[in-house]
PDB file of C-alpha atoms and ligand atoms in Angstrom:
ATOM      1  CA  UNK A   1      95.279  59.344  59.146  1.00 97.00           C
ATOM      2  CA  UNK A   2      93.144  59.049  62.068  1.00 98.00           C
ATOM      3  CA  UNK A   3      95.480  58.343  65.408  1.00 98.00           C
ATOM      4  CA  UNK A   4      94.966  57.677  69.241  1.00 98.00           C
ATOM      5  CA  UNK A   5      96.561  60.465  71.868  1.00 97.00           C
ATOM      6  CA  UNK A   6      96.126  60.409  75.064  1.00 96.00           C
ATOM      7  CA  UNK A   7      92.201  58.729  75.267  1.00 95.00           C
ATOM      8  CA  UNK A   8      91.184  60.802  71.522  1.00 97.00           C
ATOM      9  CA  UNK A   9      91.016  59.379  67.949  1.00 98.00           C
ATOM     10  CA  UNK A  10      92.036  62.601  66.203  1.00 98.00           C
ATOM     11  CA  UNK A  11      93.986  63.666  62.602  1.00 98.00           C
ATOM     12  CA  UNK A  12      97.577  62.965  63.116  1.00 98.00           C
ATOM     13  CA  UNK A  13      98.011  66.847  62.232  1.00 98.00           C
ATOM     14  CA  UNK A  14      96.436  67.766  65.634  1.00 98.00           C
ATOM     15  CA  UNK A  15      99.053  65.578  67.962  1.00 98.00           C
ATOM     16  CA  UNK A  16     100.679  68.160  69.840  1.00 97.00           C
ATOM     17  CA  UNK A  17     103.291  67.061  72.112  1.00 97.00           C
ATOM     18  CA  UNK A  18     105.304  68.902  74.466  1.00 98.00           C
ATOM     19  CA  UNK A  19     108.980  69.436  73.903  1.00 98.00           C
ATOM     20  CA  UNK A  20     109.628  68.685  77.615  1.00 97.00           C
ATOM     21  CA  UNK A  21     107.532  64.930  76.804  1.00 98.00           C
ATOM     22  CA  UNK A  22     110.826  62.382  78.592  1.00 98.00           C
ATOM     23  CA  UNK A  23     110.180  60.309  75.082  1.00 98.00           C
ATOM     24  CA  UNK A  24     111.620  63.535  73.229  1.00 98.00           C
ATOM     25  CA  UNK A  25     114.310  64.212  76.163  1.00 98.00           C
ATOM     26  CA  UNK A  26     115.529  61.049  76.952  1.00 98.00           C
ATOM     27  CA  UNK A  27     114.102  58.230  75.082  1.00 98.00           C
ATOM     28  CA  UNK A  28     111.816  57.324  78.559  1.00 98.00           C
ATOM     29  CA  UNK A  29     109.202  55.235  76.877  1.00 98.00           C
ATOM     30  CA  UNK A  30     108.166  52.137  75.783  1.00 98.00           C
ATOM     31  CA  UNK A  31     106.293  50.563  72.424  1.00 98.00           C
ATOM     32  CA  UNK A  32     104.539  47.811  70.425  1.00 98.00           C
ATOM     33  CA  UNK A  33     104.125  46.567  66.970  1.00 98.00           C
ATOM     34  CA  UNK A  34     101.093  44.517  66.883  1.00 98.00           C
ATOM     35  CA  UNK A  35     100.235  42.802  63.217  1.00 97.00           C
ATOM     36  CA  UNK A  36      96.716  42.939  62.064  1.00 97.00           C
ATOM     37  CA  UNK A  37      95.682  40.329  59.468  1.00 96.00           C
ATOM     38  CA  UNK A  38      92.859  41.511  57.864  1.00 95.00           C
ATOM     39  CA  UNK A  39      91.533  43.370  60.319  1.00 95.00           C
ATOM     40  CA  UNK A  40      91.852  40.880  62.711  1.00 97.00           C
ATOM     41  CA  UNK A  41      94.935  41.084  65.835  1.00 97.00           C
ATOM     42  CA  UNK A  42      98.249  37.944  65.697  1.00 97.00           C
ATOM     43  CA  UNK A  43      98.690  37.713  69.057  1.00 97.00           C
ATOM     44  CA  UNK A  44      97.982  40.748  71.016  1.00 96.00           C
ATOM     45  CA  UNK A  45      97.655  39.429  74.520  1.00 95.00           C
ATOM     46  CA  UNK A  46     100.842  38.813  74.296  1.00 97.00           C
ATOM     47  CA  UNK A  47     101.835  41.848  72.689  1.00 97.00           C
ATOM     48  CA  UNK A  48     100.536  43.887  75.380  1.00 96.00           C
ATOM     49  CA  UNK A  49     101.780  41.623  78.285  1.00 96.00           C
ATOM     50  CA  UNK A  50     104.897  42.474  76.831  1.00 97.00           C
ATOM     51  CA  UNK A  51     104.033  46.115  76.981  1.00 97.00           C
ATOM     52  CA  UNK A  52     103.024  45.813  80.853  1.00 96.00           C
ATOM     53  CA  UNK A  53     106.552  43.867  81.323  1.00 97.00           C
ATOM     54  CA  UNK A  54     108.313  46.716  80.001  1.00 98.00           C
ATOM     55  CA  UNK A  55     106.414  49.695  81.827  1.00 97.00           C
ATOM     56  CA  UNK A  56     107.314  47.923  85.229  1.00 97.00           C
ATOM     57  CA  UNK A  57     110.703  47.266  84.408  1.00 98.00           C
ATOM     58  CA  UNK A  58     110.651  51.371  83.631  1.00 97.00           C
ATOM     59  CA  UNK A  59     108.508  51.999  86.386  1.00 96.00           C
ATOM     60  CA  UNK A  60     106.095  53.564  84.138  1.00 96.00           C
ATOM     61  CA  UNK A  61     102.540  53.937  85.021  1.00 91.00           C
ATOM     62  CA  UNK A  62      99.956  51.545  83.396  1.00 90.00           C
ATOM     63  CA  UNK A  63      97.870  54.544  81.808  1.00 85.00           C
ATOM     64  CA  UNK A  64      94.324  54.169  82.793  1.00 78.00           C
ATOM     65  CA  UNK A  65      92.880  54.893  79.784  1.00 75.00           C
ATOM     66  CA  UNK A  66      91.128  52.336  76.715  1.00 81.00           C
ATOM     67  CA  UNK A  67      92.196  49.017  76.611  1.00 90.00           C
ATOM     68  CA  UNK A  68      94.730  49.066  74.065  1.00 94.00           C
ATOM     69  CA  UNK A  69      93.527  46.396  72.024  1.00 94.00           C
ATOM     70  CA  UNK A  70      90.286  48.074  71.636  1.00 96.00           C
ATOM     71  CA  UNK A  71      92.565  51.331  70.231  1.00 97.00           C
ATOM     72  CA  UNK A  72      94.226  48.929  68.170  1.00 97.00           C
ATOM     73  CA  UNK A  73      90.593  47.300  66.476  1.00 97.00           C
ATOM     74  CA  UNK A  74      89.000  50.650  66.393  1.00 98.00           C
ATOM     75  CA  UNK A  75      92.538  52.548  64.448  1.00 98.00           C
ATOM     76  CA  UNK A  76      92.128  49.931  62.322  1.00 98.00           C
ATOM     77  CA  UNK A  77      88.493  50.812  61.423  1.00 98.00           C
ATOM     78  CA  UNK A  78      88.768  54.215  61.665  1.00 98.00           C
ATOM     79  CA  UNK A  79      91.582  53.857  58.681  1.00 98.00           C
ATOM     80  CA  UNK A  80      89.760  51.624  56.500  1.00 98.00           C
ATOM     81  CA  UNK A  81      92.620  48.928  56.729  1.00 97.00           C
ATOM     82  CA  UNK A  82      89.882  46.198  57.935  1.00 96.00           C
ATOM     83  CA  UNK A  83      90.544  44.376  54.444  1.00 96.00           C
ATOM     84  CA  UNK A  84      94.156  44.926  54.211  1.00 95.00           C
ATOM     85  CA  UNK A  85      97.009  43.532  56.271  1.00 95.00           C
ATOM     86  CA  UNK A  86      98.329  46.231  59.117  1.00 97.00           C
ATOM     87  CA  UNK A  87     100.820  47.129  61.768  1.00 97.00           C
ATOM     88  CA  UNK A  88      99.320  49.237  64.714  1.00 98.00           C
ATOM     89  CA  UNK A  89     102.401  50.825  66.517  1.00 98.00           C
ATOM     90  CA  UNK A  90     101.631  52.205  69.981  1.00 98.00           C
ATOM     91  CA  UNK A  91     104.029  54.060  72.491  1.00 98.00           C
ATOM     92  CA  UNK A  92     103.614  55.439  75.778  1.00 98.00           C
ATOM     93  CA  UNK A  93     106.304  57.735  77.309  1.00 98.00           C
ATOM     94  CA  UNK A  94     106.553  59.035  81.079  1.00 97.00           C
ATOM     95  CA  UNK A  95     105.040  62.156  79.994  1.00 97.00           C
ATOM     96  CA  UNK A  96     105.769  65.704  79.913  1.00 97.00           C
ATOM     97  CA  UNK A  97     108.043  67.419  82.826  1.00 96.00           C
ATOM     98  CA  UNK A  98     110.321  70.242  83.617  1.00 96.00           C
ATOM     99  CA  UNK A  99     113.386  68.630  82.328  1.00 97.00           C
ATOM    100  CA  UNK A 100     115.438  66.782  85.211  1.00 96.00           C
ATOM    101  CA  UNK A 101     116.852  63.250  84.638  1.00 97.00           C
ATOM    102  CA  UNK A 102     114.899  61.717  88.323  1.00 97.00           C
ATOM    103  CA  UNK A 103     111.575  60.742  87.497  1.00 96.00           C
ATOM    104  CA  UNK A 104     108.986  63.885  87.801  1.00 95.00           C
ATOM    105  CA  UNK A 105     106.597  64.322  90.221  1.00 85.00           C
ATOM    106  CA  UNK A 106     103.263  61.775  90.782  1.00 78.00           C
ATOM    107  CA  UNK A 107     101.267  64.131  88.694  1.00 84.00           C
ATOM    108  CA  UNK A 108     103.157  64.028  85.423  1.00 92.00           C
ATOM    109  CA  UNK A 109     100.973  61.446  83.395  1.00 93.00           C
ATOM    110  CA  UNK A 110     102.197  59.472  80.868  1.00 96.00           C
ATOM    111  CA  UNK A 111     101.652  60.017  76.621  1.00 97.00           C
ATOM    112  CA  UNK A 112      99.844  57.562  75.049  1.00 97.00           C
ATOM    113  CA  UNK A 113     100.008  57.416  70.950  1.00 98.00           C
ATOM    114  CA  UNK A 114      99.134  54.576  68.530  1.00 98.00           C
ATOM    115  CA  UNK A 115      98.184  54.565  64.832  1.00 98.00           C
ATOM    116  CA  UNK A 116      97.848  51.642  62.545  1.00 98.00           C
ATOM    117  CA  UNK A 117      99.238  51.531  58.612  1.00 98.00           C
ATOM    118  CA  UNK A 118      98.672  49.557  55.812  1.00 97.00           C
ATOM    119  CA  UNK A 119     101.441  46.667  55.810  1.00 92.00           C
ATOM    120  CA  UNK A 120     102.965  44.070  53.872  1.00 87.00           C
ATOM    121  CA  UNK A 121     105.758  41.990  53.543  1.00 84.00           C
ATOM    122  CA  UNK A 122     107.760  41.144  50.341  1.00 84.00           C
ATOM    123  CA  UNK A 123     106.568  37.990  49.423  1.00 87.00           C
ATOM    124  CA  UNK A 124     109.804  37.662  47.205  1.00 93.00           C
ATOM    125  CA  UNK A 125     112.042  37.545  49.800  1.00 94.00           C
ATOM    126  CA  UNK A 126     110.411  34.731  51.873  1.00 93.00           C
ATOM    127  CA  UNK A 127     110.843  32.938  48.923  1.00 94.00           C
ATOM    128  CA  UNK A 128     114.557  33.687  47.485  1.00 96.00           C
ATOM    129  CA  UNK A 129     115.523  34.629  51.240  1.00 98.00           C
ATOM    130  CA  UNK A 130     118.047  37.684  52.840  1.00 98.00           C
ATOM    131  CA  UNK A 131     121.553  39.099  53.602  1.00 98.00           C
ATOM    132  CA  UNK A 132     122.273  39.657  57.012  1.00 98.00           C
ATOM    133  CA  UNK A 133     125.390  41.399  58.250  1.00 98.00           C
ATOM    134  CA  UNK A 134     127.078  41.092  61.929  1.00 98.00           C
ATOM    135  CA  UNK A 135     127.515  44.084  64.165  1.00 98.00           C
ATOM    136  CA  UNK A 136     129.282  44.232  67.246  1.00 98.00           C
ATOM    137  CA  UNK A 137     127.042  44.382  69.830  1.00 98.00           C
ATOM    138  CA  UNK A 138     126.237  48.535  71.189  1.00 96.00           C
ATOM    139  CA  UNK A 139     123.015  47.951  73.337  1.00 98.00           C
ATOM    140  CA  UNK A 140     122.678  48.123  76.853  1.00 97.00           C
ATOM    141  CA  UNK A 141     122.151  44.927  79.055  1.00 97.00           C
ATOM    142  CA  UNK A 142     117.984  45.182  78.919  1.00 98.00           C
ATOM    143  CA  UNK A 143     117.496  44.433  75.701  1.00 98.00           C
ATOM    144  CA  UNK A 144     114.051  42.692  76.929  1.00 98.00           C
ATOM    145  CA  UNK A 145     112.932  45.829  77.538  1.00 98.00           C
ATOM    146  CA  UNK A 146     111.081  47.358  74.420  1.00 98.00           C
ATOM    147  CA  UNK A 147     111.952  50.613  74.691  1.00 98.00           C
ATOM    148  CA  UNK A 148     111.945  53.313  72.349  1.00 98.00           C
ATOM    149  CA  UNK A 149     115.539  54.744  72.949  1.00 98.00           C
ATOM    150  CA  UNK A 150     116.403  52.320  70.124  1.00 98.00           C
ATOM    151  CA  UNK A 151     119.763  54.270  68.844  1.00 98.00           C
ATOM    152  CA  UNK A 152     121.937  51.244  68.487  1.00 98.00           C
ATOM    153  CA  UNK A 153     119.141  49.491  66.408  1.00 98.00           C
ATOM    154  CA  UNK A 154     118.793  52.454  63.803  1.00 98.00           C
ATOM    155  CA  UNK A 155     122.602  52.371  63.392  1.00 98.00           C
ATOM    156  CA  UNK A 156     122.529  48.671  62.569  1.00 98.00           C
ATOM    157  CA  UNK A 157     120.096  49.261  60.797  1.00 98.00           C
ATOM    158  CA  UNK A 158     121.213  51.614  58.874  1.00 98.00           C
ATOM    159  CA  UNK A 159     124.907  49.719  58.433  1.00 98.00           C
ATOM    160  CA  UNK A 160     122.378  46.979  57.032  1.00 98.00           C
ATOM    161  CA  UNK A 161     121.231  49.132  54.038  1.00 98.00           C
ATOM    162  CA  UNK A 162     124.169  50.143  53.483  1.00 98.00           C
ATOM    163  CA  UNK A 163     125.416  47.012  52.836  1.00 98.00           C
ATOM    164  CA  UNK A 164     122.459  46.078  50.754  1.00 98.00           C
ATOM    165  CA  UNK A 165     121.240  43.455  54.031  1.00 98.00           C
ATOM    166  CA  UNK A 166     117.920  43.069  55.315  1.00 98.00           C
ATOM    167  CA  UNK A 167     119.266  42.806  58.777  1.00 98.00           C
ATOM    168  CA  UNK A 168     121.921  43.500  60.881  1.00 98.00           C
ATOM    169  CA  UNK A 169     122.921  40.590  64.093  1.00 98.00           C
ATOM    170  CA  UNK A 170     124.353  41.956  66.784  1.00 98.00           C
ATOM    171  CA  UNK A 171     127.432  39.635  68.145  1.00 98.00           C
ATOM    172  CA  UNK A 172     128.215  40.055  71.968  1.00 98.00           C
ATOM    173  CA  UNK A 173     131.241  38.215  73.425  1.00 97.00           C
ATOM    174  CA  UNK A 174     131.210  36.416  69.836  1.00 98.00           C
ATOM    175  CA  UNK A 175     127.860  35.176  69.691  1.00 98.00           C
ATOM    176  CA  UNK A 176     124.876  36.329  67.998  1.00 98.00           C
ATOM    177  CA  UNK A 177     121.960  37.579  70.238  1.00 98.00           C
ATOM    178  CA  UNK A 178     119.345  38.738  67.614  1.00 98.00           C
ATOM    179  CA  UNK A 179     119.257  41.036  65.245  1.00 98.00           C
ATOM    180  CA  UNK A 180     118.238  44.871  64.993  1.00 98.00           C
ATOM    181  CA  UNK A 181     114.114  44.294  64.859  1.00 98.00           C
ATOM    182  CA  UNK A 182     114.249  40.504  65.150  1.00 98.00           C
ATOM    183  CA  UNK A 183     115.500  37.501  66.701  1.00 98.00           C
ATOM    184  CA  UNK A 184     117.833  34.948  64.722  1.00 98.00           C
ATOM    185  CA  UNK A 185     117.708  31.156  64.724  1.00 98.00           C
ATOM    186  CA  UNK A 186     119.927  28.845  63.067  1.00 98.00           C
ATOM    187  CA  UNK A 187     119.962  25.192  61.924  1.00 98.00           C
ATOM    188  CA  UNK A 188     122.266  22.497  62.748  1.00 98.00           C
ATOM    189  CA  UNK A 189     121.648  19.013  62.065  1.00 97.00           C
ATOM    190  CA  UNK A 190     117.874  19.721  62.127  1.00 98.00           C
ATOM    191  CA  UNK A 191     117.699  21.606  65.275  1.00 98.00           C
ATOM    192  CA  UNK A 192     117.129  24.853  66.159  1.00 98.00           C
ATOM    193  CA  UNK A 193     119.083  27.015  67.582  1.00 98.00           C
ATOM    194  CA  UNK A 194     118.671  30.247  69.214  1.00 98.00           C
ATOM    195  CA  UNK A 195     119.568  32.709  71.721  1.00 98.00           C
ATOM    196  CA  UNK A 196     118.085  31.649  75.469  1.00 98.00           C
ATOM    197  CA  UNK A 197     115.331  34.486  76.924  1.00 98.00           C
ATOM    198  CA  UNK A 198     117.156  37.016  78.972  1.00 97.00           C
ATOM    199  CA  UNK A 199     118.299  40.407  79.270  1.00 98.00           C
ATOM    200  CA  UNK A 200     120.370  40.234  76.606  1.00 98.00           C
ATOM    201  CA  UNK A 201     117.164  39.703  73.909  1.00 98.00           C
ATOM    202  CA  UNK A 202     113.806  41.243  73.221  1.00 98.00           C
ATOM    203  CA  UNK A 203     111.452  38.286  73.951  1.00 98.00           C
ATOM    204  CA  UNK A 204     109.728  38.145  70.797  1.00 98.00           C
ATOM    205  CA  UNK A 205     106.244  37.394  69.898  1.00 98.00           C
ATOM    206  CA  UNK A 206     107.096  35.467  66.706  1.00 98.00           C
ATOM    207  CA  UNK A 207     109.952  33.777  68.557  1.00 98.00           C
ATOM    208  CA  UNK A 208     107.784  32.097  70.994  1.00 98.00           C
ATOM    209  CA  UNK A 209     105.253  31.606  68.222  1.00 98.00           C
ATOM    210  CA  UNK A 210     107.967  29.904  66.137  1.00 98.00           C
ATOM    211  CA  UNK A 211     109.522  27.491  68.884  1.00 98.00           C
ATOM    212  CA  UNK A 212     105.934  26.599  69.634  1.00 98.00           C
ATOM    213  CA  UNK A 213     105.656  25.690  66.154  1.00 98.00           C
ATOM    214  CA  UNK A 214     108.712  23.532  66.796  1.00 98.00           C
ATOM    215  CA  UNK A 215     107.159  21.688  69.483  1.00 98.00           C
ATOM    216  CA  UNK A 216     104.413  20.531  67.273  1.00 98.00           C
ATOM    217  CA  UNK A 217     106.340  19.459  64.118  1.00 98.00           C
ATOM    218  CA  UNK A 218     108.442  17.224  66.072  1.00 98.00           C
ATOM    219  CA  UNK A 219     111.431  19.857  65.186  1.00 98.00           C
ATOM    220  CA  UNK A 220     113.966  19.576  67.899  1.00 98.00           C
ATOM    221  CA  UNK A 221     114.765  23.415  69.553  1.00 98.00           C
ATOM    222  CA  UNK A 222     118.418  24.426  71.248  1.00 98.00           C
ATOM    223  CA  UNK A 223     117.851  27.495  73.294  1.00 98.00           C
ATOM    224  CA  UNK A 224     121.667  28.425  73.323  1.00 97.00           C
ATOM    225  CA  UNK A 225     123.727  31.066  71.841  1.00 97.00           C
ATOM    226  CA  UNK A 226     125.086  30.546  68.354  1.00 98.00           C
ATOM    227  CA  UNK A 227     128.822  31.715  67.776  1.00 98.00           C
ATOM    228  CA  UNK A 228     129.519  33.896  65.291  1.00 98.00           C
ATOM    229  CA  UNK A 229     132.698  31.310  64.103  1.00 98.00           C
ATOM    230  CA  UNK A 230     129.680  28.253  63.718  1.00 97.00           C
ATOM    231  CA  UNK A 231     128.150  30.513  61.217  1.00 97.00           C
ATOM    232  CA  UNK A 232     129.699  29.023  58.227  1.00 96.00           C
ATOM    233  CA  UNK A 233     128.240  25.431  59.422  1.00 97.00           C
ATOM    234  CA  UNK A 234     124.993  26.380  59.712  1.00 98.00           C
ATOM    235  CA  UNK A 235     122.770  24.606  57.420  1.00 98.00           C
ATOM    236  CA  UNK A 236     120.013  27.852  57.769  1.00 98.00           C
ATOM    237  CA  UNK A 237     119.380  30.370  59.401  1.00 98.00           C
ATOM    238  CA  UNK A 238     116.487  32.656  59.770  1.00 98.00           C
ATOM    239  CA  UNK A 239     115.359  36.322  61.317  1.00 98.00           C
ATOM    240  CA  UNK A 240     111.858  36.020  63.212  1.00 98.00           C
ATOM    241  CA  UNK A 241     110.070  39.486  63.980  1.00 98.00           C
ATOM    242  CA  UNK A 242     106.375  40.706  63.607  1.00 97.00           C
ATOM    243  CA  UNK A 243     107.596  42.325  60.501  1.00 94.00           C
ATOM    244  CA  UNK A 244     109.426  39.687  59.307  1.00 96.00           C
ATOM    245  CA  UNK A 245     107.514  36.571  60.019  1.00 96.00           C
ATOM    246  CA  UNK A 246     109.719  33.275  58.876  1.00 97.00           C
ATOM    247  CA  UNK A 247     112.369  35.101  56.955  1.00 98.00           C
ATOM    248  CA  UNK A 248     115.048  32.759  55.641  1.00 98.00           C
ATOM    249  CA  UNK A 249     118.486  34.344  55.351  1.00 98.00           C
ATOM    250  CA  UNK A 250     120.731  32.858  52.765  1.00 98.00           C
ATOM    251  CA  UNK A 251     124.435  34.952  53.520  1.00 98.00           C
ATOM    252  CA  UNK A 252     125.598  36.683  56.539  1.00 98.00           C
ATOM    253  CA  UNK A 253     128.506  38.888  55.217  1.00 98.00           C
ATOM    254  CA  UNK A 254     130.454  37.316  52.594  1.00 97.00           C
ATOM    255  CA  UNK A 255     129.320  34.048  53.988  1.00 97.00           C
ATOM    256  CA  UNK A 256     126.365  31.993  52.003  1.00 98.00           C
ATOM    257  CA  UNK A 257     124.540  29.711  54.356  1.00 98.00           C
ATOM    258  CA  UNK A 258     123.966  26.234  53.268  1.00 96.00           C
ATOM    259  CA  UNK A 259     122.960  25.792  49.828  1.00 95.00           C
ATOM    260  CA  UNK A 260     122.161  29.918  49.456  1.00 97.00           C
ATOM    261  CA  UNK A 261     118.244  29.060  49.192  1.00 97.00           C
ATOM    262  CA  UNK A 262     115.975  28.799  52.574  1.00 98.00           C
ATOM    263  CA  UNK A 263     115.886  25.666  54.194  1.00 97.00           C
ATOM    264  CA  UNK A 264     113.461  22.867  54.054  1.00 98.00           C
ATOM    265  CA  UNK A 265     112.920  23.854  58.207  1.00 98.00           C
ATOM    266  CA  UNK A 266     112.997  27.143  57.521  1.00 98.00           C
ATOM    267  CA  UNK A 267     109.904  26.799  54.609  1.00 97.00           C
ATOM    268  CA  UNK A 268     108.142  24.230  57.019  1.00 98.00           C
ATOM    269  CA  UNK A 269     107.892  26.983  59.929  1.00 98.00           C
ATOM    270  CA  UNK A 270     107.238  29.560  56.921  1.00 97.00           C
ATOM    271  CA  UNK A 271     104.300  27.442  56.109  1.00 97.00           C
ATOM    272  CA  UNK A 272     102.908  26.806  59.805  1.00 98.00           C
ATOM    273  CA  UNK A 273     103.383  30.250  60.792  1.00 97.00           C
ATOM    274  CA  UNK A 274     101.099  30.971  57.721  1.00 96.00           C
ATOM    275  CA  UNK A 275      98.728  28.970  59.485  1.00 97.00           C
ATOM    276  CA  UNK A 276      99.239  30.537  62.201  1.00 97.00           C
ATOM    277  CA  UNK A 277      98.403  34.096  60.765  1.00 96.00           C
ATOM    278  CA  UNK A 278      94.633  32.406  60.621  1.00 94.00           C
ATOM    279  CA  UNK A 279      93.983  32.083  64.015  1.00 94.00           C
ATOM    280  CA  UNK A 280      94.702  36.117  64.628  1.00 93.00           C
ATOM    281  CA  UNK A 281      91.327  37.834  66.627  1.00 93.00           C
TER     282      UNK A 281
HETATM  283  C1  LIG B 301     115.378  43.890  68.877  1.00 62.95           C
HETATM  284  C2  LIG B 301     114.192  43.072  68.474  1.00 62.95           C
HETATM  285  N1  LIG B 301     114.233  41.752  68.663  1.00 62.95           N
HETATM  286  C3  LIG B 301     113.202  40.960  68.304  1.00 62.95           C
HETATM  287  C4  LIG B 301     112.061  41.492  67.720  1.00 62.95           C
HETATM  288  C5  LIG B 301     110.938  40.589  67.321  1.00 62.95           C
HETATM  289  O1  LIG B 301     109.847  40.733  68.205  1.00 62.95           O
HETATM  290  P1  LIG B 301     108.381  40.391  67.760  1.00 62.95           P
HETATM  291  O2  LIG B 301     108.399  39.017  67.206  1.00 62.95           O
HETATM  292  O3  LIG B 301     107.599  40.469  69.021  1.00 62.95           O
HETATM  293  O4  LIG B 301     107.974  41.393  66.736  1.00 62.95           O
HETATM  294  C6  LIG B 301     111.967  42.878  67.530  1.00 62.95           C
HETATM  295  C7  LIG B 301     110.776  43.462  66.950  1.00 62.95           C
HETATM  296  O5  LIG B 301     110.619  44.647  66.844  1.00 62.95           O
HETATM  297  C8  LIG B 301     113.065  43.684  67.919  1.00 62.95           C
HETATM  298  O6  LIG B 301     113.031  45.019  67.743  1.00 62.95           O
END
């Protein structure tokens, strides 16, 4: 596999990276998951805006380096996934420093690293939909900050395998803000409903994508927190994330939502987002 550090497209082998680098220390770094459809980039303006948004809020430095969409097109050539559907991950810590919690000195510049792998969704479970489980909520307050000190989100995620779930919802003060790699919606009398942007959720790509979509199929959209208690009158609900696109889910802990299949809302958006997926550059 051919990856990008620090400005070079080299063998993954030959990454070295420092022991003292603050993304080893202390989790001081921030990343993206950018989809590639055939070769060709869903939404990576926005992707990357994202990325800026977060490096401010960390008061990282904006690395001077390749734009980072051009990494992302030429990782994808470089690993003959031009064909094939693709996720190009890229992170950039604070870089490498004697270890002291204060951010280092002016000279300490930041780690850049991307690589891009084959990926692809199970169709099958778009189609028969998922289990989610609920988790109390473990994350600090900046959860719109992508960064990649992302403990709470592997133990939720982990909790969610173990329970044989696709994803695990995080409930704070009794309402669901999103899950552990996407953000939840759910249905009530044919409107959406979902968590409001804050600090409290990762803005997603797909989200805004998705309530977009809403916009133009006439589908009425309730920014507002759904409690945990409403669950059982929920006539759908559904996990949006880069890797998960439109994914219906059918029970949330013992509890099966509406009928147990996906929604007819839920396989419109499906359907549009597909659409969607074509107009990726
Ligand atoms: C906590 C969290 N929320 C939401 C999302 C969905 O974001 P996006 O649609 O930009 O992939 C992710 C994706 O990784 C995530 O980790």
């Amino acid at each position: 596999m051919i990856v990008y550090f620090n400005g070079n497209y080299i063998p993954k082998e030959e990454v070295a990276i420092s022991p003292d680098d603050r993304g080893f220390l202390f989790g001081d770094g921030v990343y993206e998951v950018i989809c590639a459809y055939s070769g060709r980039l869903f939404r990576s303006d926005a992707h990357l805006e994202r990325l800026s948004r977060s490096l401010k809020a960390l008061r990282i430095e904006e690395p001077r380096l390749e734009k980072l969409s051009d990494v992302a097109r030429k990782l994808i050539v470089k690993n003959g996934l031009k064909d094939l559907d693709a996720k190009v991950y890229m992170q950039i810590t604070r870089g490498a420093a004697v270890r002291d919690h204060a951010f280092p000195n002016d000279k300490t510049s930041p780690t850049v690293y991307a690589f891009a792998s084959a990926f692809a969704i199970k169709e099958s479970k778009w189609e028969s939909g998922v289990k989610a489980i609920c988790v109390p909520e473990m994350r600090w307050p900046r959860c719109d900050i992508k960064t990649v000190a992302l403990l709470p989100n592997v133990l939720a995620n982990q909790l969610a395998v173990e329970a044989g779930a696709e994803e695990a919802l995080f409930v704070r003060d009794g309402f669901i803000t999103e899950g552990a790699v996407s953000n939840f919606c759910a249905v009530f009398d044919g409107r959406v409903h979902t968590y409001p942007e804050s600090h409290y959720i990762l803005s997603g790509i797909t989200r805004t994508v998705v309530l977009d979509l809403c916009r133009r199929l006439d589908i009425p959209v309730k920014e507002f927190p759904v409690a945990e208690s409403r669950l059982k009158q929920a006539d759908e609900c559904m996990i949006l994330g880069s890797t998960k696109e439109v994914m219906p889910v059918v029970q949330i802990d013992d509890m099966v939502i509406g009928d147990g299949k996906p929604g007819s809302i839920t396989q419109r958006l499906q359907k549009a987002f597909k659409n969607e997926k074509l107009t990726a550059e």
